[in-house]
Amino acid sequence: MISITGLLLGWKKDSKELLLPNTYQGTSSSLKDWKSIDFLHQKVTDYVVKNTADQTSYIVDRIDVRKEKGIAKFIFTNRYEAQIDCATGKILNFQKRHSDVIENIHDGSIIDIYFNLNGTPVKLIYTTVMSLALFIFTVTGFWLWYGPKRMRAQRS
């Protein structure tokens, strides 16, 4: 499972928007031209209310500001994302982010989320066990490859 989700996460930015929406370009990367975050939040909220059936599930989880692109990404708890031009307030894209679920499966935090656990105990245990197992498999695999070569070299 880890290898499959790792592969998908490696390809997420090149997946032609199947896993993660492309990052669009705004009109200005100069902060003096930008609207306030409060204004941008209101524009995104108005867009969601106008264009979706269930506005109650659109709660902002985080805001990712990309200065060099001149945009802000409003990422919602239901895995949707709205990209807005910070200078004009125009919505550039509104799309589902599948990569967040894949990342939660990859690192084991999906179990913490499903059972609504405090913190991330399952994620920590899962990543520790998997990391140690990968390290042990790597070392033993190398030894199984190198050991016979070494023994043959010593015999000759």
Tab-separated table of C-alpha atoms in Angstrom:
chain	number	residue	atom	x	y	z
A	1	MET	CA	0.000	0.000	0.000
A	2	ILE	CA	2.806	2.404	0.913
A	3	SER	CA	4.541	1.895	-2.421
A	4	ILE	CA	1.360	2.510	-4.432
A	5	THR	CA	0.399	5.650	-2.512
A	6	GLY	CA	4.025	6.822	-2.624
A	7	LEU	CA	4.025	6.412	-6.400
A	8	LEU	CA	0.763	8.362	-6.700
A	9	LEU	CA	2.092	11.135	-4.447
A	10	GLY	CA	5.247	11.335	-6.535
A	11	TRP	CA	3.131	11.880	-9.643
A	12	LYS	CA	0.479	14.165	-8.107
A	13	LYS	CA	1.743	17.432	-9.630
A	14	ASP	CA	2.085	15.803	-13.062
A	15	SER	CA	-1.250	13.950	-13.004
A	16	LYS	CA	-3.069	16.397	-15.299
A	17	GLU	CA	-5.348	17.432	-12.399
A	18	LEU	CA	-6.492	13.875	-11.572
A	19	LEU	CA	-4.915	13.938	-8.101
A	20	LEU	CA	-4.178	17.606	-7.482
A	21	PRO	CA	-5.438	20.718	-9.266
A	22	ASN	CA	-2.784	22.646	-11.184
A	23	THR	CA	-1.600	25.862	-9.577
A	24	TYR	CA	-2.825	28.786	-11.648
A	25	GLN	CA	-1.119	32.147	-12.194
A	26	GLY	CA	-2.486	35.366	-10.728
A	27	THR	CA	-2.131	38.832	-12.225
A	28	SER	CA	0.408	40.272	-9.754
A	29	SER	CA	3.022	38.917	-7.373
A	30	SER	CA	3.447	42.331	-5.724
A	31	LEU	CA	1.924	42.338	-2.239
A	32	LYS	CA	0.959	46.019	-2.515
A	33	ASP	CA	-1.483	45.118	-5.313
A	34	TRP	CA	-3.189	42.386	-3.304
A	35	LYS	CA	-6.575	42.457	-1.626
A	36	SER	CA	-6.821	41.544	2.069
A	37	ILE	CA	-7.126	37.891	3.108
A	38	ASP	CA	-10.507	38.764	4.634
A	39	PHE	CA	-11.720	40.116	1.264
A	40	LEU	CA	-10.410	37.022	-0.564
A	41	HIS	CA	-12.071	34.749	2.010
A	42	GLN	CA	-15.388	36.529	1.480
A	43	LYS	CA	-15.083	36.152	-2.323
A	44	VAL	CA	-14.391	32.417	-1.948
A	45	THR	CA	-17.303	32.043	0.480
A	46	ASP	CA	-19.654	33.870	-1.910
A	47	TYR	CA	-18.494	31.624	-4.773
A	48	VAL	CA	-19.104	28.448	-2.738
A	49	VAL	CA	-22.582	29.600	-1.665
A	50	LYS	CA	-23.512	30.507	-5.244
A	51	ASN	CA	-22.081	27.412	-6.972
A	52	THR	CA	-22.506	24.435	-4.614
A	53	ALA	CA	-25.461	22.609	-3.138
A	54	ASP	CA	-24.036	21.893	0.344
A	55	GLN	CA	-22.316	24.982	1.729
A	56	THR	CA	-22.142	23.598	5.290
A	57	SER	CA	-19.322	21.170	4.441
A	58	TYR	CA	-17.087	23.921	3.024
A	59	ILE	CA	-15.098	24.906	6.109
A	60	VAL	CA	-11.664	26.403	5.431
A	61	ASP	CA	-8.938	24.094	6.736
A	62	ARG	CA	-5.976	26.206	5.647
A	63	ILE	CA	-4.936	28.978	3.291
A	64	ASP	CA	-1.858	28.464	1.136
A	65	VAL	CA	-0.539	31.768	-0.242
A	66	ARG	CA	1.758	31.562	-3.282
A	67	LYS	CA	3.427	34.978	-3.568
A	68	GLU	CA	5.379	34.152	-6.730
A	69	LYS	CA	2.160	33.031	-8.458
A	70	GLY	CA	0.001	35.842	-7.058
A	71	ILE	CA	-2.666	33.460	-5.753
A	72	ALA	CA	-4.091	32.028	-2.552
A	73	LYS	CA	-5.418	28.485	-2.257
A	74	PHE	CA	-8.303	28.061	0.158
A	75	ILE	CA	-8.301	24.381	1.117
A	76	PHE	CA	-11.486	23.085	2.727
A	77	THR	CA	-11.966	20.242	5.206
A	78	ASN	CA	-13.985	18.293	2.598
A	79	ARG	CA	-10.905	18.141	0.291
A	80	TYR	CA	-11.969	20.865	-2.134
A	81	GLU	CA	-9.704	23.732	-3.104
A	82	ALA	CA	-10.441	27.223	-4.415
A	83	GLN	CA	-7.660	29.229	-6.067
A	84	ILE	CA	-8.142	32.968	-6.148
A	85	ASP	CA	-6.175	35.784	-7.766
A	86	CYS	CA	-4.942	37.896	-4.844
A	87	ALA	CA	-4.909	41.141	-6.855
A	88	THR	CA	-8.316	40.940	-8.554
A	89	GLY	CA	-10.273	38.568	-6.309
A	90	LYS	CA	-11.233	36.427	-9.317
A	91	ILE	CA	-11.755	32.706	-8.659
A	92	LEU	CA	-9.278	30.895	-10.909
A	93	ASN	CA	-10.174	27.293	-10.062
A	94	PHE	CA	-12.464	25.284	-7.792
A	95	GLN	CA	-11.763	21.560	-7.705
A	96	LYS	CA	-11.462	18.447	-5.521
A	97	ARG	CA	-8.019	17.465	-4.126
A	98	HIS	CA	-7.647	13.675	-4.178
A	99	SER	CA	-4.013	13.841	-3.076
A	100	ASP	CA	-4.952	14.637	0.544
A	101	VAL	CA	-6.724	11.281	0.980
A	102	ILE	CA	-3.842	9.461	-0.698
A	103	GLU	CA	-1.395	11.195	1.653
A	104	ASN	CA	-3.512	10.233	4.685
A	105	ILE	CA	-3.517	6.594	3.541
A	106	HIS	CA	0.222	6.735	2.834
A	107	ASP	CA	1.213	7.945	6.299
A	108	GLY	CA	-1.474	6.070	8.276
A	109	SER	CA	-3.202	9.200	9.560
A	110	ILE	CA	-6.445	8.083	7.891
A	111	ILE	CA	-6.976	5.764	10.875
A	112	ASP	CA	-6.456	8.641	13.326
A	113	ILE	CA	-8.992	10.689	11.352
A	114	TYR	CA	-11.513	7.826	11.048
A	115	PHE	CA	-11.483	7.100	14.792
A	116	ASN	CA	-11.214	10.820	15.675
A	117	LEU	CA	-8.169	10.225	17.890
A	118	ASN	CA	-6.383	13.006	19.766
A	119	GLY	CA	-3.090	13.714	18.032
A	120	THR	CA	-1.692	11.160	15.610
A	121	PRO	CA	-0.736	8.047	17.627
A	122	VAL	CA	-1.519	5.543	14.860
A	123	LYS	CA	0.403	7.611	12.308
A	124	LEU	CA	3.473	7.715	14.567
A	125	ILE	CA	3.402	3.983	15.318
A	126	TYR	CA	2.672	3.090	11.688
A	127	THR	CA	5.461	5.232	10.246
A	128	THR	CA	7.948	4.017	12.867
A	129	VAL	CA	7.201	0.333	12.229
A	130	MET	CA	7.200	0.746	8.441
A	131	SER	CA	10.425	2.768	8.464
A	132	LEU	CA	12.203	0.197	10.635
A	133	ALA	CA	10.907	-2.646	8.445
A	134	LEU	CA	12.111	-0.907	5.281
A	135	PHE	CA	15.529	-0.318	6.855
A	136	ILE	CA	15.822	-3.971	7.981
A	137	PHE	CA	14.703	-5.263	4.566
A	138	THR	CA	17.262	-3.018	2.871
A	139	VAL	CA	20.135	-4.166	5.106
A	140	THR	CA	19.227	-7.867	4.905
A	141	GLY	CA	18.622	-7.630	1.159
A	142	PHE	CA	22.031	-6.069	0.671
A	143	TRP	CA	23.626	-8.756	2.844
A	144	LEU	CA	21.882	-11.550	0.915
A	145	TRP	CA	23.278	-10.062	-2.302
A	146	TYR	CA	26.750	-9.144	-1.039
A	147	GLY	CA	27.401	-12.137	1.291
A	148	PRO	CA	27.641	-14.809	-1.443
A	149	LYS	CA	29.840	-12.510	-3.573
A	150	ARG	CA	32.189	-12.054	-0.620
A	151	MET	CA	32.306	-15.784	0.121
A	152	ARG	CA	33.111	-16.587	-3.540
A	153	ALA	CA	35.870	-13.984	-3.554
A	154	GLN	CA	37.388	-15.471	-0.370
A	155	ARG	CA	37.373	-19.031	-1.839
A	156	SER	CA	39.252	-18.026	-4.979
